[in-house]
Each structure stands twice: as C-alpha cells, then as structure tokens.
C-alpha cells in the first residue's frame, strides 16, 4: 500500500514542525504532500527545511486559491504518482495524527473513511458554541438535502482509495470552500462507493488563525441543493 497524506496550508508555519514530527512518529509508511498558497508567514520555507529530513513533497502555488483547489491539485498529484491510499487532513493539529491508523485500518474494507466528530455524540473540544451549532446544523441540513447518510459530511479528516478519486471528474467539482467536503462525499456515495465513519476527537486550533469566512458559509448553503440537482440531472 502506497499512502500519501495531503495537507493544504495557509499561514501554518507554527504548526508544521509538530505536525510532521507526529505523523512520522507513527512509523507508518506515509509520504506527505503539502499544498501551500505562498503563505506570507513563510510556511513553505519551514516545509523545505523539513524536506531535507523527511519524505515530504511540496506544491507551492502563487497565491491563495482556496481549500478546494488545493485538494484537487493534491489529488491529481497523488494519482499521477501512483498512490493507492490518500489521506487528507488540516495542518492546524485539529486532526490528531494518532487517528491516522484507525482511518487506515478501515480503508481496506471501505472506499472512503471519514474521521467523524459526530459519530459518538459531539467530539469537538474548545469550539465556541456558535461555531459548534453552525457545524452541527450544517451537517443535519446537508444530510437531509443530499440524502447521504453520513453524520459528519463536512469533516476534513478523511481517507480515500485512489479508485474513488479516479472515478470523480475533479475538474467538475463546483465548491471552493468547505462545501468541497460535502461534494466529495456525495460524489463517492452517488457512484456507489462504501463510506465508513470512525470516531475522532476534534480539538480547535491553538496556534494560527481560522480561514473560515461568511462567503464560505453562504457557499455551502446554496451548494448543497446544487449538488442534489446535479445528481437529479445525471451530472454526477
Ligand atoms: N493551500 C491552502 N490551504 C488552505 C486555504 N484555506 C485554508 N487552508 C488550509 O486548510 C486547512 C483548514 O483550514 P482552517 O483555517 O483550519 O479551517 P477550519 O479547520 O475549518 O477552521 P479553524 O480550525 O477554525 O481554523 C488548514 O490546514 C489551512 O491552513 C487556502 O486557500 N489554500
Ligand atoms: Mg482548522
């Protein structure tokens, strides 16, 4: 099994070293691909230093192009470089690398594994109540409209079999922000792939700033019915 962890970064220089150290401490055979959008805080330079010691790759883009396009670029790179298992995670340590083994354990018998915050109650630590309510109800809304029975449709800690990414026309993904997570899950489910959730504990970032904006929230509100409409008209 050739495994890649794709990690998009924007101004995460203070989180990168700890993250890389924690992933390689697992002693699993995993490569890391960072997709950095020319972070003004010098994240890419930190990554380049770490590249001397670890199996790390970097796609350095010219400017902030958004989470969705960072992942799409990473997915294409993974497929071109023959990885068969692709993990995606945030750089801010909200996604604990110690949960990677439980994602990998399940990927053999499933096609997509989601590290789920809402599988066993609400496993979110240190989020302000309004952020938690937003995330929770966004998930209920997305589940009802899309008909995809996943408790954490918006989570960003996931594992894909390469076959799933290969089957999706990545150039036709419409989302720019976090609704990207919902769209990828729907694409997989509508194509008949098996999705499994495993519980994770999500801890709010302690270092760096959130990139969540109102634009990202509004995009998700109209994108969810749009995804369903694409399915109804056979575009997925
Ligand atoms: N390359 C790239 N990475 C991004 C962009 N926006 C966010 N990211 C990265 O995507 C991951 C998730 O972004 P976060 O800001 O942590 O978003 P979040 O997890 O929803 O929100 P918080 O945890 O509250 O900050 C982090 O690793 C970010 O650095 C972007 O435009 N380009
Ligand atoms: Mg985060």
XYZ file of N, CA and C and ligand atoms in Angstrom:
741
model
N 0.847 -1.201 0.000
C 0.000 0.000 0.000
C 0.886 1.256 0.000
N 0.673 2.125 -1.000
C 1.443 3.371 -1.065
C 0.526 4.507 -0.598
N 0.883 5.124 0.517
C -0.037 6.065 1.158
C 0.524 7.479 1.172
N -0.359 8.432 0.853
C 0.024 9.851 0.858
C -0.935 10.629 1.752
N -0.391 11.511 2.584
C -1.241 12.449 3.340
C -1.128 13.814 2.674
N -2.261 14.354 2.229
C -2.265 15.676 1.593
C -2.689 16.712 2.637
N -1.888 17.744 2.777
C -2.164 18.761 3.799
C -2.084 20.154 3.167
N -3.223 20.825 2.987
C -3.183 22.188 2.463
C -2.763 23.156 3.574
N -1.967 24.141 3.216
C -1.514 25.079 4.255
C -1.649 26.520 3.801
N -2.107 27.339 4.707
C -2.047 28.786 4.518
C -1.743 29.412 5.884
N -0.559 29.971 5.993
C -0.099 30.561 7.270
C -0.151 29.578 8.433
N 0.534 28.486 8.273
C 0.564 27.462 9.322
C 1.991 27.205 9.801
N 2.883 28.191 9.664
C 4.295 27.918 9.932
C 4.540 27.427 11.370
N 3.711 27.871 12.321
C 3.946 27.465 13.709
C 3.377 26.080 14.033
N 2.654 25.500 13.087
C 2.080 24.169 13.340
C 2.806 23.040 12.601
N 3.531 23.430 11.543
C 4.074 22.447 10.604
C 5.042 21.434 11.238
N 5.996 21.919 12.019
C 7.033 21.009 12.527
C 6.431 19.954 13.444
N 5.559 20.393 14.353
C 4.940 19.447 15.287
C 4.096 18.414 14.530
N 3.392 18.913 13.515
C 2.535 18.016 12.727
C 3.361 16.933 12.035
N 4.425 17.363 11.370
C 5.275 16.410 10.639
C 5.900 15.405 11.611
N 6.386 15.914 12.728
C 7.002 15.049 13.718
C 6.003 13.991 14.203
N 4.786 14.430 14.474
C 3.770 13.494 14.981
C 3.403 12.436 13.931
N 3.320 12.859 12.675
C 2.958 11.885 11.626
C 4.074 10.851 11.466
N 5.316 11.298 11.396
C 6.401 10.330 11.179
C 6.693 9.509 12.435
N 6.297 10.008 13.608
C 6.455 9.210 14.835
C 5.568 7.971 14.832
N 4.541 7.984 13.987
C 3.652 6.822 13.917
C 4.358 5.610 13.329
N 5.475 5.870 12.641
C 6.269 4.819 11.998
C 5.444 4.012 10.988
N 4.582 4.727 10.291
C 3.828 4.106 9.195
C 4.521 4.541 7.913
N 4.263 3.802 6.850
C 4.925 4.162 5.593
C 4.045 5.191 4.852
N 4.154 6.451 5.287
C 3.308 7.500 4.701
C 4.184 8.629 4.176
N 3.900 9.087 2.967
C 4.529 10.315 2.461
C 3.573 11.474 2.722
N 4.138 12.668 2.747
C 3.286 13.853 2.951
C 3.430 14.795 1.766
N 2.298 15.304 1.288
C 2.309 16.360 0.273
C 1.656 17.605 0.866
N 2.429 18.686 0.950
C 1.852 19.962 1.363
C 1.471 20.746 0.119
N 0.319 21.399 0.173
C -0.058 22.322 -0.905
C -0.167 23.693 -0.259
N 0.867 24.506 -0.478
C 0.911 25.820 0.173
C 0.637 26.926 -0.840
N -0.124 27.920 -0.399
C -0.515 29.010 -1.308
C 0.325 30.262 -1.059
N 1.632 30.072 -1.093
C 2.560 31.181 -0.908
C 2.261 31.937 0.391
N 2.104 31.176 1.471
C 1.762 31.772 2.768
C 2.734 32.888 3.132
N 2.212 34.070 3.466
C 3.104 35.183 3.813
C 3.963 34.910 5.046
N 3.555 33.966 5.898
C 4.333 33.709 7.130
C 5.496 32.734 6.907
N 5.760 32.383 5.647
C 6.929 31.547 5.366
C 6.735 30.063 5.644
N 5.494 29.600 5.600
C 5.230 28.161 5.813
C 6.050 27.302 4.848
N 6.141 27.726 3.586
C 6.847 26.912 2.577
C 8.328 26.742 2.931
N 8.941 27.780 3.484
C 10.361 27.667 3.866
C 10.537 26.636 4.974
N 9.613 26.658 5.925
C 9.652 25.652 7.006
C 9.534 24.247 6.405
N 8.621 24.108 5.449
C 8.417 22.792 4.828
C 9.696 22.357 4.114
N 10.320 23.295 3.396
C 11.552 22.949 2.657
C 12.637 22.458 3.603
N 12.732 23.044 4.777
C 13.716 22.587 5.762
C 13.401 21.151 6.190
N 12.120 20.886 6.431
C 11.713 19.539 6.862
C 11.914 18.512 5.757
N 11.868 18.978 4.501
C 12.028 18.057 3.354
C 13.407 17.402 3.327
N 14.372 18.074 3.962
C 15.734 17.517 3.969
C 15.789 16.249 4.811
N 14.880 16.141 5.767
C 14.938 15.029 6.711
C 13.857 13.971 6.472
N 12.713 14.411 5.953
C 11.562 13.501 5.853
C 11.095 13.342 4.413
N 10.246 12.309 4.210
C 9.662 12.067 2.889
C 8.482 13.004 2.635
N 8.830 14.231 2.313
C 7.809 15.273 2.165
C 7.915 15.900 0.781
N 6.770 16.212 0.212
C 6.723 16.907 -1.083
C 5.945 18.209 -0.903
N 6.216 19.141 -1.812
C 5.559 20.452 -1.692
C 5.108 20.949 -3.057
N 3.832 21.330 -3.120
C 3.362 22.099 -4.277
C 3.216 23.527 -3.759
N 3.964 24.426 -4.366
C 3.946 25.814 -3.906
C 3.206 26.646 -4.936
N 2.028 27.148 -4.577
C 1.235 27.897 -5.551
C 1.434 29.399 -5.351
N 1.023 30.157 -6.371
C 1.364 31.580 -6.375
C 0.620 32.443 -5.364
N -0.623 32.049 -5.061
C -1.409 32.881 -4.143
C -2.537 32.070 -3.571
N -3.341 32.698 -2.714
C -4.390 31.960 -2.012
C -5.535 31.602 -2.963
N -5.593 30.341 -3.331
C -6.563 29.884 -4.335
C -7.693 29.062 -3.721
N -7.663 28.872 -2.401
C -8.770 28.174 -1.736
C -8.484 26.709 -1.447
N -9.236 26.226 -0.462
C -9.031 24.865 0.040
C -9.351 23.804 -1.019
N -10.462 24.020 -1.716
C -10.907 23.020 -2.678
C -9.869 22.815 -3.785
N -9.401 23.915 -4.357
C -8.446 23.765 -5.461
C -7.110 23.207 -4.965
N -6.771 23.482 -3.695
C -5.541 22.896 -3.136
C -5.678 21.372 -3.071
N -6.840 20.919 -2.601
C -7.037 19.470 -2.529
C -7.081 18.832 -3.910
N -7.752 19.512 -4.839
C -7.864 18.926 -6.183
C -6.474 18.785 -6.808
N -5.652 19.802 -6.620
C -4.289 19.719 -7.145
C -3.518 18.572 -6.470
N -3.724 18.439 -5.176
C -3.083 17.354 -4.425
C -3.562 15.983 -4.871
N -4.858 15.849 -5.092
C -5.414 14.552 -5.535
C -4.825 14.160 -6.896
N -4.755 15.133 -7.802
C -4.211 14.827 -9.139
C -2.759 14.393 -9.029
N -2.023 15.075 -8.175
C -0.607 14.734 -7.969
C -0.499 13.301 -7.423
N -1.369 12.962 -6.462
C -1.348 11.617 -5.860
C -1.622 10.549 -6.916
N -2.601 10.806 -7.774
C -2.955 9.816 -8.809
C -1.825 9.690 -9.825
N -1.239 10.821 -10.210
C -0.121 10.782 -11.167
C 1.100 10.067 -10.607
N 1.210 10.059 -9.279
C 2.370 9.425 -8.652
C 2.022 8.069 -8.029
N 0.927 7.477 -8.515
C 0.554 6.087 -8.195
C 0.353 5.773 -6.721
N -0.134 6.719 -5.951
C -0.514 6.378 -4.563
C -1.848 5.648 -4.614
N -2.008 4.621 -3.755
C -3.307 3.945 -3.783
C -4.191 4.291 -2.596
N -3.614 4.934 -1.588
C -4.414 5.382 -0.442
C -4.072 6.838 -0.166
N -5.106 7.670 -0.097
C -4.864 9.110 0.045
C -5.598 9.637 1.275
N -4.809 10.185 2.193
C -5.385 10.791 3.406
C -5.425 12.298 3.188
N -6.467 12.968 3.689
C -6.460 14.429 3.693
C -6.660 14.920 5.115
N -5.920 15.938 5.489
C -6.074 16.484 6.844
C -5.625 17.934 6.912
N -6.081 18.633 7.964
C -5.691 20.026 8.167
C -4.312 20.098 8.815
N -3.692 21.264 8.684
C -2.346 21.447 9.231
C -2.357 21.978 10.655
N -3.550 22.340 11.160
C -3.583 23.099 12.421
C -3.650 22.236 13.673
N -3.402 20.926 13.511
C -3.372 19.955 14.611
C -4.756 19.672 15.199
N -5.812 20.196 14.555
C -7.171 19.831 14.965
C -7.422 18.359 14.656
N -6.774 17.884 13.598
C -6.859 16.477 13.222
C -5.642 15.767 13.803
N -5.877 15.003 14.841
C -4.773 14.368 15.556
C -4.174 13.228 14.725
N -2.880 13.333 14.402
C -2.259 12.265 13.604
C -2.426 10.877 14.220
N -2.627 10.813 15.536
C -2.811 9.496 16.177
C -4.059 8.767 15.698
N -4.957 9.494 15.013
C -6.153 8.827 14.478
C -5.907 8.239 13.087
N -4.746 8.518 12.511
C -4.470 8.007 11.153
C -4.566 6.476 11.102
N -3.994 5.745 12.076
C -4.095 4.277 11.992
C -5.535 3.779 11.936
N -6.450 4.439 12.666
C -7.833 3.930 12.631
C -8.492 4.212 11.281
N -8.089 5.283 10.609
C -8.591 5.511 9.245
C -8.039 4.429 8.313
N -6.754 4.154 8.435
C -6.118 3.175 7.537
C -6.643 1.762 7.784
N -6.952 1.440 9.053
C -7.494 0.109 9.367
C -8.774 -0.168 8.583
N -9.572 0.872 8.382
C -10.881 0.687 7.755
C -10.857 0.817 6.236
N -9.787 1.356 5.683
C -9.832 1.654 4.240
C -9.772 0.374 3.391
N -9.238 -0.708 3.938
C -9.189 -1.946 3.147
C -10.586 -2.469 2.829
N -11.489 -2.349 3.811
C -12.832 -2.901 3.600
C -13.861 -1.815 3.235
N -13.386 -0.585 2.988
C -14.281 0.503 2.568
C -13.594 1.301 1.467
N -14.325 2.280 0.906
C -13.733 3.091 -0.169
C -13.363 4.503 0.308
N -14.161 5.012 1.241
C -13.873 6.316 1.857
C -14.044 6.140 3.357
N -13.084 6.630 4.137
C -13.230 6.594 5.597
C -13.186 8.039 6.095
N -14.184 8.398 6.899
C -14.277 9.761 7.412
C -14.003 9.759 8.913
N -13.070 10.579 9.343
C -12.855 10.807 10.777
C -13.986 11.689 11.252
N -14.885 11.134 12.055
C -16.163 11.793 12.312
C -16.232 12.404 13.705
N -16.649 13.684 13.730
C -16.796 14.381 15.012
C -18.135 14.074 15.659
N -19.087 13.558 14.861
C -20.458 13.442 15.366
C -20.968 12.004 15.381
N -20.067 11.038 15.357
C -20.492 9.639 15.335
C -20.918 9.180 16.724
N -20.134 9.558 17.718
C -20.459 9.173 19.104
C -20.690 10.468 19.895
N -21.879 11.022 19.767
C -22.164 12.310 20.424
C -21.475 13.436 19.677
N -20.937 14.393 20.405
C -20.242 15.527 19.771
C -18.814 15.562 20.307
N -17.872 15.155 19.486
C -16.479 15.077 19.933
C -15.669 16.279 19.454
N -16.082 17.452 19.878
C -15.379 18.677 19.496
C -14.945 19.389 20.764
N -13.677 19.735 20.851
C -13.143 20.369 22.052
C -12.755 21.807 21.756
N -13.232 22.718 22.602
C -12.817 24.133 22.588
C -13.383 24.999 21.474
N -14.408 24.535 20.795
C -15.035 25.408 19.811
C -16.024 26.324 20.515
N -16.125 27.603 20.124
C -17.190 28.429 20.663
C -18.544 27.811 20.287
N -19.538 28.014 21.148
C -20.839 27.362 20.943
C -21.424 27.674 19.561
N -21.269 28.955 19.109
C -21.896 29.304 17.821
C -21.245 28.546 16.656
N -19.946 28.285 16.769
C -19.252 27.537 15.714
C -19.731 26.077 15.689
N -19.930 25.545 16.903
C -20.387 24.166 17.023
C -21.810 24.021 16.468
N -22.677 24.984 16.825
C -24.065 24.940 16.350
C -24.083 25.038 14.823
N -23.267 25.943 14.286
C -23.190 26.115 12.827
C -22.784 24.808 12.154
N -21.724 24.195 12.674
C -21.209 22.966 12.074
C -22.228 21.834 12.196
N -22.838 21.722 13.380
C -23.760 20.615 13.626
C -24.979 20.709 12.697
N -25.559 21.927 12.622
C -26.761 22.066 11.801
C -26.434 22.079 10.300
N -25.246 22.505 9.956
C -24.819 22.392 8.556
C -24.819 20.920 8.146
N -24.411 20.074 9.066
C -24.394 18.638 8.784
C -25.791 18.049 8.670
N -26.697 18.475 9.559
C -28.076 17.981 9.505
C -28.703 18.423 8.177
N -28.511 19.694 7.829
C -29.038 20.271 6.577
C -28.498 19.504 5.364
N -27.191 19.309 5.342
C -26.567 18.639 4.191
C -27.048 17.195 4.069
N -27.234 16.541 5.208
C -27.667 15.141 5.196
C -29.095 15.028 4.638
N -29.978 15.934 5.075
C -31.376 15.887 4.621
C -31.451 16.168 3.112
N -30.768 17.203 2.659
C -30.895 17.612 1.250
C -30.217 16.619 0.303
N -29.037 16.129 0.695
C -28.299 15.253 -0.235
C -28.741 13.800 -0.134
N -29.353 13.443 1.004
C -29.752 12.050 1.198
C -28.566 11.135 1.496
N -27.414 11.714 1.754
C -26.233 10.892 2.064
C -26.159 10.724 3.583
N -26.283 9.476 4.018
C -26.411 9.205 5.445
C -25.050 9.120 6.142
N -24.428 10.273 6.290
C -23.138 10.369 6.970
C -23.299 11.445 8.043
N -22.839 11.146 9.269
C -23.070 12.098 10.371
C -22.172 13.329 10.275
N -20.958 13.166 9.732
C -20.047 14.315 9.615
C -19.684 14.538 8.143
N -20.609 15.154 7.436
C -20.391 15.365 5.988
C -19.384 16.470 5.704
N -19.150 17.335 6.689
C -18.273 18.489 6.426
C -16.857 18.296 6.984
N -16.623 17.156 7.608
C -15.304 16.915 8.210
C -14.199 16.852 7.160
N -13.008 17.261 7.559
C -11.899 17.328 6.603
C -10.793 16.317 6.843
N -11.033 15.355 7.745
C -10.009 14.341 8.056
C -10.516 13.035 7.453
N -9.962 12.670 6.312
C -10.549 11.563 5.553
C -9.489 10.713 4.865
N -9.932 9.575 4.397
C -9.048 8.692 3.650
C -9.820 8.140 2.441
N -9.185 8.189 1.275
C -9.818 7.715 0.041
C -8.991 6.592 -0.574
N -9.678 5.619 -1.155
C -8.978 4.725 -2.084
C -8.758 5.500 -3.377
N -7.636 5.314 -4.024
C -7.332 6.047 -5.259
C -8.431 5.856 -6.303
N -9.001 4.639 -6.317
C -10.062 4.330 -7.288
C -11.211 5.345 -7.215
N -11.543 5.774 -6.003
C -12.644 6.731 -5.820
C -12.278 8.071 -6.464
N -11.062 8.538 -6.198
C -10.643 9.837 -6.755
C -10.542 9.753 -8.274
N -10.124 8.584 -8.750
C -10.012 8.370 -10.201
C -11.364 8.432 -10.888
N -12.400 8.001 -10.157
C -13.731 7.915 -10.764
C -14.434 9.279 -10.805
N -13.915 10.219 -10.046
C -14.565 11.531 -9.956
C -13.892 12.492 -10.934
N -14.713 13.245 -11.684
C -14.140 14.249 -12.578
C -13.772 15.465 -11.726
N -12.506 15.502 -11.317
C -12.078 16.529 -10.359
C -12.193 17.940 -10.936
N -12.164 18.040 -12.260
C -12.300 19.367 -12.878
C -13.724 19.906 -12.795
N -14.662 19.010 -12.450
C -16.072 19.427 -12.403
C -16.562 19.692 -10.969
N -15.654 19.639 -10.003
C -16.046 19.953 -8.624
C -16.375 21.448 -8.546
N -17.571 21.773 -8.031
C -18.040 23.164 -8.074
C -17.642 23.981 -6.845
N -17.431 23.314 -5.697
C -17.198 24.054 -4.443
C -15.813 24.678 -4.404
N -15.725 25.805 -3.702
C -14.408 26.417 -3.478
C -13.952 26.232 -2.034
N -14.894 26.346 -1.107
C -14.536 26.295 0.320
C -14.849 24.951 0.930
N -15.456 24.982 2.127
C -15.638 23.749 2.881
C -16.743 22.852 2.325
N -17.633 23.400 1.483
C -18.651 22.520 0.907
C -17.997 21.483 -0.021
N -16.747 21.715 -0.308
C -15.953 20.712 -1.039
C -16.025 19.337 -0.350
N -15.978 19.354 0.978
C -16.014 18.072 1.717
C -17.343 17.358 1.461
N -18.426 18.138 1.485
C -19.752 17.550 1.247
C -19.808 17.009 -0.182
N -19.320 17.806 -1.114
C -19.408 17.429 -2.537
C -18.639 16.135 -2.823
N -17.452 16.001 -2.240
C -16.668 14.779 -2.462
C -17.397 13.551 -1.888
N -17.990 13.704 -0.692
C -18.717 12.569 -0.099
C -19.909 12.170 -0.966
N -20.623 13.184 -1.481
C -21.800 12.898 -2.313
C -21.373 12.204 -3.606
N -20.321 12.700 -4.222
C -19.826 12.075 -5.450
C -19.535 10.596 -5.198
N -18.833 10.316 -4.096
C -18.465 8.926 -3.793
C -19.709 8.079 -3.553
N -20.628 8.600 -2.743
C -21.826 7.837 -2.387
C -22.718 7.608 -3.608
N -22.920 8.666 -4.408
C -23.791 8.541 -5.587
C -23.198 7.563 -6.607
N -21.890 7.403 -6.582
C -21.260 6.452 -7.504
C -21.257 5.037 -6.924
N -21.825 4.881 -5.721
C -21.964 3.545 -5.140
C -20.790 3.097 -4.283
N -19.905 4.011 -3.940
C -18.770 3.631 -3.087
C -19.197 3.546 -1.620
N -18.422 2.741 -0.881
C -18.751 2.475 0.516
C -18.038 3.484 1.429
N -18.837 4.213 2.216
C -18.267 5.220 3.122
C -18.429 4.730 4.557
N -17.356 4.850 5.322
C -17.416 4.433 6.730
C -16.932 5.600 7.595
N -17.594 5.840 8.717
C -17.120 6.851 9.657
C -16.431 6.182 10.845
N -15.326 6.763 11.287
C -14.696 6.308 12.528
C -14.634 7.528 13.462
N -14.816 7.321 14.759
C -14.849 8.490 15.651
C -13.472 9.143 15.809
N -13.457 10.468 15.787
C -12.229 11.201 16.133
C -12.607 12.266 17.165
N -11.615 12.753 17.857
C -11.840 13.920 18.719
C -11.184 15.109 18.031
N -11.994 16.126 17.727
C -11.518 17.312 17.026
C -11.207 18.385 18.070
N -9.980 18.863 18.053
C -9.594 19.908 19.017
C -9.324 21.195 18.256
N -9.958 22.278 18.684
C -9.790 23.547 17.979
C -8.310 23.950 17.959
N -7.940 24.624 16.878
C -6.548 25.052 16.770
C -6.181 25.939 17.959
N -4.934 25.818 18.441
C -4.468 26.719 19.493
C -3.492 27.728 18.908
N -2.984 27.446 17.702
C -1.996 28.319 17.072
C -2.476 28.674 15.667
N -2.303 29.933 15.272
C -2.693 30.363 13.921
C -4.144 30.792 13.883
N -4.556 31.233 12.698
C -5.915 31.800 12.556
C -6.795 30.954 11.652
N -8.089 30.936 11.979
C -9.067 30.244 11.135
C -9.221 30.961 9.800
N -9.492 30.179 8.746
C -9.723 30.782 7.423
C -11.209 30.762 7.053
N -12.024 30.440 8.043
C -13.477 30.398 7.825
C -14.001 31.812 7.573
N -14.803 31.983 6.509
C -15.381 33.301 6.208
C -16.887 33.149 5.970
N -17.586 34.296 5.956
C -19.034 34.261 5.668
C -19.275 33.720 4.262
N -18.377 34.068 3.346
C -18.519 33.617 1.954
C -18.550 32.080 1.899
N -17.682 31.464 2.699
C -17.602 30.001 2.722
C -18.911 29.408 3.255
N -19.491 30.067 4.278
C -20.751 29.567 4.856
C -21.880 29.693 3.824
N -21.971 30.861 3.163
C -23.053 31.064 2.192
C -22.890 30.130 0.993
N -21.655 29.879 0.614
C -21.448 28.948 -0.496
C -22.050 27.574 -0.156
N -21.823 27.145 1.091
C -22.320 25.824 1.486
C -23.852 25.776 1.439
N -24.507 26.890 1.802
C -25.983 26.890 1.845
C -26.572 26.618 0.458
N -26.035 27.272 -0.583
C -26.626 27.024 -1.908
C -25.978 25.848 -2.631
N -24.758 25.512 -2.229
C -24.066 24.410 -2.913
C -24.733 23.058 -2.632
N -25.262 22.896 -1.418
C -25.847 21.600 -1.045
C -27.022 21.237 -1.975
N -28.026 22.139 -2.137
C -29.089 21.785 -3.103
C -28.573 21.665 -4.536
N -27.541 22.440 -4.871
C -26.966 22.363 -6.221
C -26.380 20.966 -6.486
N -25.743 20.405 -5.464
C -25.174 19.054 -5.607
C -26.300 18.044 -5.878
N -27.413 18.214 -5.119
C -28.559 17.306 -5.300
C -29.139 17.448 -6.720
N -29.219 18.705 -7.187
C -29.763 18.948 -8.529
C -28.853 18.307 -9.589
N -27.544 18.426 -9.376
C -26.604 17.789 -10.329
C -26.864 16.287 -10.401
N -27.158 15.698 -9.245
C -27.431 14.256 -9.200
C -28.744 13.943 -9.951
N -29.784 14.773 -9.682
C -31.087 14.539 -10.317
C -30.963 14.607 -11.842
N -30.141 15.530 -12.332
C -29.993 15.688 -13.789
C -28.878 14.798 -14.367
N -28.419 13.842 -13.546
C -27.452 12.871 -14.047
C -26.070 13.436 -14.317
N -25.761 14.563 -13.668
C -24.437 15.153 -13.895
C -23.384 14.562 -12.951
N -23.839 13.717 -12.011
C -22.879 13.019 -11.147
C -23.059 11.535 -11.396
N -3.379 25.901 0.336
C -4.410 26.422 1.019
N -4.716 25.944 2.238
C -5.764 26.498 2.903
C -6.555 27.543 2.364
N -7.531 27.851 3.261
C -7.336 27.042 4.332
N -6.272 26.232 4.131
C -5.743 25.181 4.997
O -6.781 24.233 5.154
C -6.803 23.709 6.476
C -8.154 24.016 7.127
O -8.284 25.421 7.315
P -8.673 26.068 8.732
O -8.441 27.520 8.716
O -8.038 25.288 9.834
O -10.184 25.869 8.691
P -11.073 25.158 9.702
O -10.372 23.961 10.228
O -12.400 24.951 9.083
O -11.240 26.298 10.769
P -10.434 26.547 12.129
O -9.928 25.239 12.597
O -11.403 27.219 13.000
O -9.308 27.434 11.821
C -5.636 24.336 7.201
O -4.531 23.470 7.105
C -5.401 25.618 6.426
O -4.081 26.082 6.508
C -6.207 28.029 1.056
O -6.811 28.929 0.487
N -5.139 27.428 0.432
Mg -8.868 24.037 11.391
